[in-house]
XYZ file of C-alpha atoms in Angstrom:
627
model
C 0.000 0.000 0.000
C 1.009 3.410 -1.138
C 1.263 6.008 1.414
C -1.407 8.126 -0.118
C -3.468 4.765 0.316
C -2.994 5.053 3.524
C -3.500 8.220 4.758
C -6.880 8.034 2.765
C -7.325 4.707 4.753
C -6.504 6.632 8.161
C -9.211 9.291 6.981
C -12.310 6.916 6.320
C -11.404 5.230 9.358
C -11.317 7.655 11.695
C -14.182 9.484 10.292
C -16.159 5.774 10.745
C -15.009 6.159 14.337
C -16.004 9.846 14.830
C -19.501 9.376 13.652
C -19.818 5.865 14.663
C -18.823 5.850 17.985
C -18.094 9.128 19.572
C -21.270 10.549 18.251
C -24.061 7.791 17.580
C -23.249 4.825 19.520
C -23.949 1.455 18.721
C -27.266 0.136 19.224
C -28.204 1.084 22.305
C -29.824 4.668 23.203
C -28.185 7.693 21.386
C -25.554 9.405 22.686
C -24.588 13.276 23.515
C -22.732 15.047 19.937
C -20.080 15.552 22.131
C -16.493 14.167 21.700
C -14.697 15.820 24.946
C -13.181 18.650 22.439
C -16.280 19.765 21.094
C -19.891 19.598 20.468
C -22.643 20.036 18.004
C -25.854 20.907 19.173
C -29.304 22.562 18.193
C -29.238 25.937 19.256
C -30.585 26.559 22.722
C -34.277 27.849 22.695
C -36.399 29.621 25.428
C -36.705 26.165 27.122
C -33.018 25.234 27.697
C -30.819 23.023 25.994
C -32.316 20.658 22.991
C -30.385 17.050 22.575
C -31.213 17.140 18.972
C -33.635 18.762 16.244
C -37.126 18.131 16.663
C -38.740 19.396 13.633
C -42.087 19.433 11.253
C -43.347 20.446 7.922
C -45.902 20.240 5.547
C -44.828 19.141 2.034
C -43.991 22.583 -0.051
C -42.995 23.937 3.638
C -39.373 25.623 4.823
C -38.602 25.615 8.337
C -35.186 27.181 9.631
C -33.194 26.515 12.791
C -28.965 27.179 14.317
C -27.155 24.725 15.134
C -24.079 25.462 18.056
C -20.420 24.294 17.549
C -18.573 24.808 20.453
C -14.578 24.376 20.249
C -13.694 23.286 24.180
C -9.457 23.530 23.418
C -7.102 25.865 23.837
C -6.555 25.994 19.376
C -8.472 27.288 17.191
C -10.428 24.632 15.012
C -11.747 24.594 11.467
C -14.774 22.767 10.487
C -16.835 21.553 7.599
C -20.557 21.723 8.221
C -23.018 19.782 5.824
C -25.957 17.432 5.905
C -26.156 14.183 6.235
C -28.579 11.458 5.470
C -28.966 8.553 8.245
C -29.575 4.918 8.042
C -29.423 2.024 10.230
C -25.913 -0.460 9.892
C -25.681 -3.746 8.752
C -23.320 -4.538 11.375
C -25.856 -3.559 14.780
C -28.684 -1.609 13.731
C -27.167 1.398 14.722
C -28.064 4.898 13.985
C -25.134 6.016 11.097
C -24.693 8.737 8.654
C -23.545 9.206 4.932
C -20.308 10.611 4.491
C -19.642 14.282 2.951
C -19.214 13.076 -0.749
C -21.988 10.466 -0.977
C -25.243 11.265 -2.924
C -27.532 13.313 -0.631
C -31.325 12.849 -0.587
C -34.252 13.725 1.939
C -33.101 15.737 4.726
C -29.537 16.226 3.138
C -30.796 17.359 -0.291
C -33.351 19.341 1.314
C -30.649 21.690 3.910
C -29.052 24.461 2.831
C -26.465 25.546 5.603
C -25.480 29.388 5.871
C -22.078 28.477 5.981
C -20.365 25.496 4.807
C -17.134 25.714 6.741
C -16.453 27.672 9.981
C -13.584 28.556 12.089
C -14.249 28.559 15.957
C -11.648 30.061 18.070
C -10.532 28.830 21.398
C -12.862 28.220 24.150
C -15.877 29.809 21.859
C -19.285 28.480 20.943
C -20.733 29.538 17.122
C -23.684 28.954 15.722
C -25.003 28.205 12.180
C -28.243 28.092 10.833
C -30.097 26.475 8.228
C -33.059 25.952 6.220
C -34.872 23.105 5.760
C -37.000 23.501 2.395
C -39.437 20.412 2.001
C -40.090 19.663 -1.632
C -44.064 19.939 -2.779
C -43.922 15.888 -3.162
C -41.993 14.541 -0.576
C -43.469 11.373 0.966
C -44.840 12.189 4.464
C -43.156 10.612 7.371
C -39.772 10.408 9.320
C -36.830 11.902 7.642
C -33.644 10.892 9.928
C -30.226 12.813 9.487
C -27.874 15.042 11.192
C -26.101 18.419 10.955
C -22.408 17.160 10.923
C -19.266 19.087 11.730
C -16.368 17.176 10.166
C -12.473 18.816 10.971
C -10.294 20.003 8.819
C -7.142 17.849 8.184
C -4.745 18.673 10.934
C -2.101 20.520 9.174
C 1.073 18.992 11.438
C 0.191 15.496 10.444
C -0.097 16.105 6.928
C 3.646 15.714 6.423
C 3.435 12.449 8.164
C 1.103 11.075 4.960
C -1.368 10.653 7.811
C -4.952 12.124 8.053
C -7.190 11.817 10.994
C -10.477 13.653 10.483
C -13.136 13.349 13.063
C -16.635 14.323 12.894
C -19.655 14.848 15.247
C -23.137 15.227 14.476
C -26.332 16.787 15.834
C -29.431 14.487 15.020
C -32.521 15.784 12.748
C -35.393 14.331 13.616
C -37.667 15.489 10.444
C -41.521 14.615 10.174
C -42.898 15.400 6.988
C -46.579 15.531 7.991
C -49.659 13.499 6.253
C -50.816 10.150 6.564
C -48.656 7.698 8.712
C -48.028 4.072 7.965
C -46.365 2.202 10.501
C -45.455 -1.409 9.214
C -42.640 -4.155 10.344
C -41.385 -7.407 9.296
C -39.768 -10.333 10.394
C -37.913 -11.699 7.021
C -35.916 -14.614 6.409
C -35.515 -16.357 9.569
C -33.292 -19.431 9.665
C -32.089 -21.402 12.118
C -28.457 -23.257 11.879
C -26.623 -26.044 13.626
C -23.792 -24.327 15.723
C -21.591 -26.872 17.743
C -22.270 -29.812 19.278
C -25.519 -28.592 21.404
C -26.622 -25.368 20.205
C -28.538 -23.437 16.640
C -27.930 -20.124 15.645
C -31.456 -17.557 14.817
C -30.669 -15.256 12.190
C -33.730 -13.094 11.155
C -34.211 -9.782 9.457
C -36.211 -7.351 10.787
C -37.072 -4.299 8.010
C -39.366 -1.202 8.036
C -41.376 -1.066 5.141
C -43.628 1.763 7.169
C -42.892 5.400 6.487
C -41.686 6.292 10.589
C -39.457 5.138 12.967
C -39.858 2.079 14.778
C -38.066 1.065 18.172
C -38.672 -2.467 17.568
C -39.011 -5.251 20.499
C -38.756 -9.262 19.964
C -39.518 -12.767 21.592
C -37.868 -15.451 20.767
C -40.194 -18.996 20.905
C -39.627 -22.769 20.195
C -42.143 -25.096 20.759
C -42.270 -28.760 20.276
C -44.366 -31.329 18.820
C -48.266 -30.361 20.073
C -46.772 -26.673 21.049
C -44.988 -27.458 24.459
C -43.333 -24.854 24.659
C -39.339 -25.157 24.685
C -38.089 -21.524 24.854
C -39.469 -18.169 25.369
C -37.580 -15.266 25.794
C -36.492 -11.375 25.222
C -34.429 -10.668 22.174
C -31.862 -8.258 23.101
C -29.203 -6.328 20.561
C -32.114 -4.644 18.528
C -31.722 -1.625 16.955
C -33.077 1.354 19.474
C -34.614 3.202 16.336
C -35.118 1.180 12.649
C -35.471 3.665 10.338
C -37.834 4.331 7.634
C -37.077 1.537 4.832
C -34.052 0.304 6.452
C -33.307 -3.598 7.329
C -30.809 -5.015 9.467
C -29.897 -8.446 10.448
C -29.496 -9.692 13.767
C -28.525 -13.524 15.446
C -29.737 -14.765 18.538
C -28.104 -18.403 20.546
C -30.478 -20.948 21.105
C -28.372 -23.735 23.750
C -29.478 -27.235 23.829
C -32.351 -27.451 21.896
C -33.805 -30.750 21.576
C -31.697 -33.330 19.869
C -34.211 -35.996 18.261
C -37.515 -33.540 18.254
C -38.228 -31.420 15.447
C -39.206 -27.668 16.442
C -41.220 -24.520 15.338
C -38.767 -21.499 16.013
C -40.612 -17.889 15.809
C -39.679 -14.722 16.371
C -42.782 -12.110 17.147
C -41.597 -8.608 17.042
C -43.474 -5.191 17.405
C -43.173 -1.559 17.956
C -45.927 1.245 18.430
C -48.420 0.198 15.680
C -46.902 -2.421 13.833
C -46.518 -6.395 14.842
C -45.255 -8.749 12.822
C -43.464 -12.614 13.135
C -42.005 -15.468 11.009
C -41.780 -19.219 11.934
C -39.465 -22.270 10.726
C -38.834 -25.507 11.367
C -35.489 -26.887 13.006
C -34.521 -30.294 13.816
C -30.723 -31.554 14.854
C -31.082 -34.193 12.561
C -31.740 -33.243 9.127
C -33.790 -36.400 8.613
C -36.655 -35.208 10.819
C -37.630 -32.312 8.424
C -40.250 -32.678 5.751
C -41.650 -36.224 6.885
C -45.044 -35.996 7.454
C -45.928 -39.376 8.353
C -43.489 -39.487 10.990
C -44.813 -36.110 12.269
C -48.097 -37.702 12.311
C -46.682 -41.055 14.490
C -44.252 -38.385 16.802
C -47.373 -36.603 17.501
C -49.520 -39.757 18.451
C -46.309 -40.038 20.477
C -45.771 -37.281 22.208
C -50.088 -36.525 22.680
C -49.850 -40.058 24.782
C -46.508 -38.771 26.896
C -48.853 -35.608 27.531
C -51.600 -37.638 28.891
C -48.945 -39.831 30.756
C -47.246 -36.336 32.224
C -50.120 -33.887 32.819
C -48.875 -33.263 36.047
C -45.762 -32.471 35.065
C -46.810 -30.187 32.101
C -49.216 -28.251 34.316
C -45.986 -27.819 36.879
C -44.340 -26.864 33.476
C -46.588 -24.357 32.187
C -48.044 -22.603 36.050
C -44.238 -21.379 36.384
C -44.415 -17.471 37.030
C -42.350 -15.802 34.800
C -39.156 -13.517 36.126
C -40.557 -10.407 37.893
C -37.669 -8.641 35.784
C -39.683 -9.118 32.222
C -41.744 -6.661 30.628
C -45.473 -6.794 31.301
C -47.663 -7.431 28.740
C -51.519 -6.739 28.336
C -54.111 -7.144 25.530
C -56.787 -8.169 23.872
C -56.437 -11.992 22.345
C -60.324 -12.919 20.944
C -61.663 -16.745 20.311
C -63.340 -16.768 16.916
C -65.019 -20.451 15.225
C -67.657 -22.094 14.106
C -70.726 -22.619 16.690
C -69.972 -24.871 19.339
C -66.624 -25.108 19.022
C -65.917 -24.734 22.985
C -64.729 -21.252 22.442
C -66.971 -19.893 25.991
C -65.702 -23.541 27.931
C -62.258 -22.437 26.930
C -62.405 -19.094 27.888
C -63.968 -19.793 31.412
C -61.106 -22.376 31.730
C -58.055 -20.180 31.245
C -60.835 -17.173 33.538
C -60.912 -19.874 36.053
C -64.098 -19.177 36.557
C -67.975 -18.514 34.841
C -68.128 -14.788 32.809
C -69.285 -16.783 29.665
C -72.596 -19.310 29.308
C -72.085 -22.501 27.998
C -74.495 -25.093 26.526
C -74.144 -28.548 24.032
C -76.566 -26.350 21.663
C -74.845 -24.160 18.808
C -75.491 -20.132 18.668
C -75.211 -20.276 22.560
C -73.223 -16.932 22.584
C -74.761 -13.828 21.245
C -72.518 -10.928 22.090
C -68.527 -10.545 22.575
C -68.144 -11.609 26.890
C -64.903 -10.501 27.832
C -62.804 -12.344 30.350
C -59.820 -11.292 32.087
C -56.766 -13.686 33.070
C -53.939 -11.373 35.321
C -50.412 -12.867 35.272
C -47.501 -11.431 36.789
C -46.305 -10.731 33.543
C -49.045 -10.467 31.423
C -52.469 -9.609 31.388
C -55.061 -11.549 29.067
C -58.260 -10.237 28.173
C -60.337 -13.110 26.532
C -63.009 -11.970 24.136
C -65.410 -14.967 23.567
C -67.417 -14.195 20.196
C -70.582 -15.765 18.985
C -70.171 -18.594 16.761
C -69.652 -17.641 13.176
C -72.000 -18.947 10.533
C -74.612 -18.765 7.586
C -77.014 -16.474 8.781
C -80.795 -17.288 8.070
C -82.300 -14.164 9.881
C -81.156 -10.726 10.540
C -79.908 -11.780 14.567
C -77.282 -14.121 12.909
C -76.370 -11.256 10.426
C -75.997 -8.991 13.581
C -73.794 -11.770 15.257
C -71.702 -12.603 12.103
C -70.790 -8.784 11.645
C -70.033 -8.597 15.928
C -66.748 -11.403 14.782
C -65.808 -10.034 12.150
C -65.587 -6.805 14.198
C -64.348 -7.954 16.893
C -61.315 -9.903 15.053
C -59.911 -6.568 13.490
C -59.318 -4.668 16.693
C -57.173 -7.324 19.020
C -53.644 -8.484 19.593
C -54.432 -12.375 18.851
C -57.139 -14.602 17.308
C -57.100 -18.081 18.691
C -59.768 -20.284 16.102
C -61.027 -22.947 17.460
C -61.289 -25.887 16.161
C -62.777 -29.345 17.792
C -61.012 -32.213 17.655
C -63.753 -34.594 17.175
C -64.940 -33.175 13.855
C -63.041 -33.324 10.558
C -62.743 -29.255 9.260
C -65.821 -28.712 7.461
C -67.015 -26.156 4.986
C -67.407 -23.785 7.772
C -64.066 -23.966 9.282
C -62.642 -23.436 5.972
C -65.117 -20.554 5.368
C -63.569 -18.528 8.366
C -60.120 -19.986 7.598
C -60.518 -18.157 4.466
C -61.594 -14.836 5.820
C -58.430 -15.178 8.881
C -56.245 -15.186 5.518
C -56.932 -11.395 4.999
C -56.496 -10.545 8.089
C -51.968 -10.063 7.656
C -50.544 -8.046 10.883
C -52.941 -10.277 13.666
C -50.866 -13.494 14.690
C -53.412 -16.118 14.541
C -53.457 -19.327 17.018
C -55.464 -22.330 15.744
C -56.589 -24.496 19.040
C -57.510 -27.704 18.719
C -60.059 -27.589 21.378
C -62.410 -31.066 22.586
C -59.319 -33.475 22.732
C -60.409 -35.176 25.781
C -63.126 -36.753 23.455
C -60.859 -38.497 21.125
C -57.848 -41.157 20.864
C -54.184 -39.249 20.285
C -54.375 -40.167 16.554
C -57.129 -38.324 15.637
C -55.503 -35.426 17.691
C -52.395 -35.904 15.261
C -54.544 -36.298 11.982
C -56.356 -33.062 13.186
C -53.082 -30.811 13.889
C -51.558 -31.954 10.222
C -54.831 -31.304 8.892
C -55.106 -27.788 10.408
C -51.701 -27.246 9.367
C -52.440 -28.134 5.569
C -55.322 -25.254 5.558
C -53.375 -22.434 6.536
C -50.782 -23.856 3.386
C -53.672 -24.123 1.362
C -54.474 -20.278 1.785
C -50.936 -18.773 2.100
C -50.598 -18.117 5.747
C -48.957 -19.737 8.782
C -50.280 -20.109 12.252
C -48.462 -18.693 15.119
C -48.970 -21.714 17.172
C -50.966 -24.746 16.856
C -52.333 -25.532 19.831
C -54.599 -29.008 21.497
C -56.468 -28.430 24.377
C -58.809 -30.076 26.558
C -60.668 -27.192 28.220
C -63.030 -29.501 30.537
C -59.293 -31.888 30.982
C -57.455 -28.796 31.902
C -54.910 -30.097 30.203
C -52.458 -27.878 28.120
C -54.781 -24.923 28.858
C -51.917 -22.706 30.738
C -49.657 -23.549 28.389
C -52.348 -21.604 25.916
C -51.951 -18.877 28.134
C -48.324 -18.893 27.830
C -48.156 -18.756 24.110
C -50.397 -15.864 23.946
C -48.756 -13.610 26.903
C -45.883 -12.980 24.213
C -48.144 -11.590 21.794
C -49.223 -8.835 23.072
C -48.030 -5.495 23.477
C -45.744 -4.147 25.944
C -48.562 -2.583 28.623
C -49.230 -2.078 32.108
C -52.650 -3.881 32.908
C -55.670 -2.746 31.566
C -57.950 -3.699 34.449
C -57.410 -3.646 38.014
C -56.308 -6.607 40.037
C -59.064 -8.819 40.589
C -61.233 -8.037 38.047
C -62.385 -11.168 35.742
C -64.798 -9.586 33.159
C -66.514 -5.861 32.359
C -69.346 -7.500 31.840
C -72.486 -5.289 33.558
C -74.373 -7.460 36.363
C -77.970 -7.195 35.010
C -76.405 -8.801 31.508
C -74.654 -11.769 33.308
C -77.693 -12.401 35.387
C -79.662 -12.340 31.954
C -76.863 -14.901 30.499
C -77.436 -17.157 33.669
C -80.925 -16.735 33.207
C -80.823 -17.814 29.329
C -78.319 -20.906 30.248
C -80.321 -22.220 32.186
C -83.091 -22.084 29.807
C -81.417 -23.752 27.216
C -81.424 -27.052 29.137
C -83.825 -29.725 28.426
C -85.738 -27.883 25.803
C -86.502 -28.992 22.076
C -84.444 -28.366 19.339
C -85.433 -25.641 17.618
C -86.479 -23.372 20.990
C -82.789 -22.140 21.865
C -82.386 -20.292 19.124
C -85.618 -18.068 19.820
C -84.753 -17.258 23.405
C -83.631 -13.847 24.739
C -83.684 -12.780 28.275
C -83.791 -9.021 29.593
C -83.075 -8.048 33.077
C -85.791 -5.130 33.870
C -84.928 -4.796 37.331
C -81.901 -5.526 40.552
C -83.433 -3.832 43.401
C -82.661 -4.756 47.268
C -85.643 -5.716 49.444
C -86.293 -3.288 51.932
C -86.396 -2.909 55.371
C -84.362 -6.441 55.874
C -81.872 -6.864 58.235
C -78.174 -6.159 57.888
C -77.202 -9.650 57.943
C -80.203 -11.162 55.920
C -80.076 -8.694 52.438
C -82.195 -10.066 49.655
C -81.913 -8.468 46.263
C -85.312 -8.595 43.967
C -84.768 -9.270 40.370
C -87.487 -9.428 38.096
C -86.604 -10.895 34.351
C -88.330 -11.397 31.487
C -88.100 -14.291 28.700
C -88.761 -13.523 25.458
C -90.138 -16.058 22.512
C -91.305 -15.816 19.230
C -94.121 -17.376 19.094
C -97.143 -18.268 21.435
C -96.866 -22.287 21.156
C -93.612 -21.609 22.485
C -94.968 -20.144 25.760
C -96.384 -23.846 27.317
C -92.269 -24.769 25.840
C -90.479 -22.464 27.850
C -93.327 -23.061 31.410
C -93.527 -26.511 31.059
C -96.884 -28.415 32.827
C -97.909 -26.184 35.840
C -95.107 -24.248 35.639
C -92.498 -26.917 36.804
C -89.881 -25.688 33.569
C -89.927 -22.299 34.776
C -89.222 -22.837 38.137
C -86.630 -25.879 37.413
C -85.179 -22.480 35.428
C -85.521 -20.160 38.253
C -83.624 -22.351 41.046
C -80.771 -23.676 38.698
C -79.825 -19.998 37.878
C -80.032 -18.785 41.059
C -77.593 -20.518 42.105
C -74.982 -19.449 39.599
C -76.662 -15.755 40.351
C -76.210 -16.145 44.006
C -72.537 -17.246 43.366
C -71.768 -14.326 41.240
C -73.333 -11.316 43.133
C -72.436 -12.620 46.530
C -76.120 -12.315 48.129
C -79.155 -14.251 48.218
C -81.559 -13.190 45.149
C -85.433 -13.625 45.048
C -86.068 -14.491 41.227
C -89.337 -13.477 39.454
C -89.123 -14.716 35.658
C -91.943 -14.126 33.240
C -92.380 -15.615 29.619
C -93.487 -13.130 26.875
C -93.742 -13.448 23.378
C -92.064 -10.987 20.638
C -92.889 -11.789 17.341
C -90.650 -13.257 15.236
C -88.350 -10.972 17.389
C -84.984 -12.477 15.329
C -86.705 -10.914 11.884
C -87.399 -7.832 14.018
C -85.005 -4.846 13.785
C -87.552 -2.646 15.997
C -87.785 -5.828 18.636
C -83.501 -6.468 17.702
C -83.094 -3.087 19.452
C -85.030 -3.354 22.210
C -83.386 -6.880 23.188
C -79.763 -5.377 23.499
C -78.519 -6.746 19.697
């Protein structure tokens, strides 16, 4: 090497150093534009001091600002100020800048500096200022880049063949204002033998929104039937991903399972955007792409469960580290009609906020349930069974999913184990493909009801669908609700998935549902058994009244609640009373009970029948029944 090559090699490098290290840090939090001899800084305003630029503009809009260069040595120094575009590294994520000859666009193109070198004596502060002219079309958004003040060669080593330039910056922060589009992904995730007992994750993670993200990550591996292998915290992520910038990162997975092929996903998110990517990993090549052996491992592993469901539950009922990040949102239970979406959310409640019955359509309106954690809390949202509508109440219910589904965290779709996927599990399988940024969870629910190998047919065949239609679950998940068994370990694969939050609701609480409307759902439940067929379906109950009797004593309270039942149609009256009135009041004590339980106090329960015409046809009558 030449020594001209090398004093231009002792120039780039220390001018990587200045901007890399002494001014923007790795990937951690950014850093003060100061390198101990001086500093670059935004111009103090009537508030103080300012870190970095701030700034805003419409498109076709010019906004001006000073920036301060203060010269801390005894010399006199000589700088050259210009604009700089920023981007994330390949190396760390970290926050970098173009250098001073490289093409200029955004914030760079768009600064015009009033001076474009400066001299600052000793011991002085100067300042500079700018203008910022946005062009008429320039996408709205986050423009990152910095004000950079780059020194002069130093004239006594340029005899030596040696330049050392150093630079430091002051951050621009630029939003171009208009519509905002926040959007991540997780890209190209692979996982790769390292050593004797470990796999490296590799994954990208890349902006495709128009602002900046400060992304977050979990790392999961679950086994065959989702036991759940690792979860943690991804750490080393960029503390700001640009706008349109990508970086890869690794992650060390020790000892994962030698003879036990593996789903490996990595969930990240930031303020308005989620995304995550899954892939299979097994130690032995062999156990990849072998369905039938999938099929016999699961049969397998489904009986060890069964074997082991003491262990598991020890397994999955461990509290999580009091150091992790708490967690809290909304994670919704969507399927056909009954598909043991209200048994399963009761289950992981532990207790009643949702009415269950062996007859389909049992739910009618989205019961939310609430499951606290020390680091996470759930809220369940049990929907009404989605289906083909044949009157204007199922319409109502079918648009009350489909609602529901677009504004949480998680979908979980349940699916039973004892029935082969039908038309309608394919129907709603179908619309859960549109839905792109919402992890969904398919859960096998009902497994206590058949052998392991229809368990294993069921997960490849749930598997196939999501192929079929272009997506990939999250998790797949079996559960036995009514077994208990694998139920917390639900609850442990969709903690992860939800946003970084403090809780929602306040300790203790297990639903927002109002009173009067679970009383009405006891009420109805209750109702439902023992009748014919085609009744259920034409049952609504309203609450009219909760009052407390008076003048009892202090220690013997006794609330009054008067209810009414509603049918469609007169014949359906002697249905719903049963022969001198012995239905109604088999109705009465069995949901007192449950009401007793709930409220904490005995009730005195005065149900009427009534009829309301074809009140499922009925928008007027819809209305006045709650739907």
């Amino acid at each position: 090497m030449t020594a001209r090559a090398r004093a231009a090699a002792g120039t780039v490098l220390a001018l990587l150093a200045g901007l890399g290290v002494l001014l923007l840090g790795g990937a951690g939090p950014a850093v003060a534009a100061d390198n101990g001899q001086w500093s670059v800084l935004p111009a103090a305003n009537k508030l103080g001091q300012r870190p970095y630029f701030y700034l805003s503009a419409a498109p076709g809009q010019a906004v001006t600002d000073s920036v301060t260069i203060a010269n801390r040595t005894d010399l006199p120094r000589t700088f050259r100020l210009y604009a700089a575009d920023a981007y994330n590294t390949a190396r760390d994520g970290g926050f970098a800048l173009r250098g001073p000859d490289e093409p200029r666009t955004a914030t760079a193109a768009w600064a015009k500096l009033e001076r474009e070198r400066i001299t600052v004596p000793a011991k002085t502060a100067l300042s500079v200022g700018f203008t910022l002219a946005v062009p008429d079309r320039a996408e709205p958004g986050d423009h990152p880049g910095a004000i950079v003040a780059l020194e002069d060669r130093p004239a006594d080593t340029a005899a030596r063949g040696i330049g050392v330039q150093q630079a430091v910056a002051a951050r621009v922060y630029l939003r171009v204002t208009g519509p905002t589009a926040p959007a991540l992904a997780v890209e190209d995730l692979r996982t790769t033998r390292r050593g004797a007992a470990g796999a490296e994750i590799s994954y990208t993670l890349h902006n495709l929104g128009n602002v900046t993200l400060r992304p977050r990550a979990v790392l999961t591996a679950s086994g065959a039937l989702g036991r759940s292998l690792l979860s943690r915290n991804l750490t080393g992520l960029p503390a700001e991903l640009l706008p349109g910038q990508e970086v890869r990162l690794r992650a060390r997975w020790e000892d994962p399972p030698a003879l036990e092929w593996t789903q490996v996903t990595v969930a990240a998110g930031a303020e308005g955007a989620t995304s995550r990517a899954a892939v299979g990993h097994a130690a032995h090549p062999a156990l990849n792409g072998l369905l039938a052996a999938a099929l016999a491992l699961v049969a397998a592993v489904w009986s060890a469960l069964g074997a082991a469901s003491g262990r598991m539950a020890r397994m999955s009922d461990r509290s999580p580290e009091t150091t992790s990040p708490h967690r809290a949102g909304f994670a919704c239970f969507v399927g056909r009609p009954n598909a043991g979406k209200s048994t399963l959310t009761n289950a992981l409640v532990g207790t009643k906020v949702a009415i269950t019955s062996n007859r389909p359509q049992t739910t009618r309106h989205t019961v939310r349930g609430i499951v606290h954690r020390p680091d996470a809390q759930l809220v369940l949202v049990d929907t009404p069974g989605l289906h083909k509508p044949r009157t204007l109440l199922g319409e109502r219910l079918n648009d009350v999913v489909r609602a529901t589904w677009t504004e949480v965290d998680v979908i979980g779709f349940c699916l039973p184990a004892d029935q082969k996927l039908g038309p309608g599990d394919k129907f709603i399988a179908k619309e859960l493909a549109g839905i792109k940024k919402t992890p969904k969870i398919a859960i096998i629910t009902k497994t206590d009801l058949v052998e392991s190998k229809q368990v294993g047919e069921q997960l490849i065949a749930v598997h196939q669908l999501a192929e079929e239609l272009g997506f990939e679950w999250a998790e797949i998940v079996p559960v036995s609700a009514v077994g208990d068994n694998q139920v917390q370990l639900l609850a442990d694969l969709i903690a992860p998935m939800l946003p970084l939050s403090p809780p929602l609701y306040p300790e203790g609480d297990l639903t927002d549902e109002p009173e009067m409307v679970m009383v009405a759902e006891l009420i109805r439940e209750a109702a439902l058994e023992g009748v014919r067929d085609e009744l259920p379906h034409s049952i609504a109950v309203v609450v009219e009244e909760m009052i407390p009797r008076e003048n009892r004593p202090a220690d013997r309270p006794l609330l009054d609640i008067h209810a009414n039942l509603y049918i469609e149609r007169p014949s359906q009256k002697g249905i719903i009373i049963g022969p001198k009135g012995a239905r109604l009041k088999e109705v009465g004590m069995k949901s007192r009970k449950h009401i007793e339980a709930l409220l904490g106090t005995p009730v005195f329960l005065d149900l009427h029948v009534k009829v309301a015409k074809d009140w499922q046809r009925d928008p007027k009558q819809l209305r006045k029944l709650g739907f």
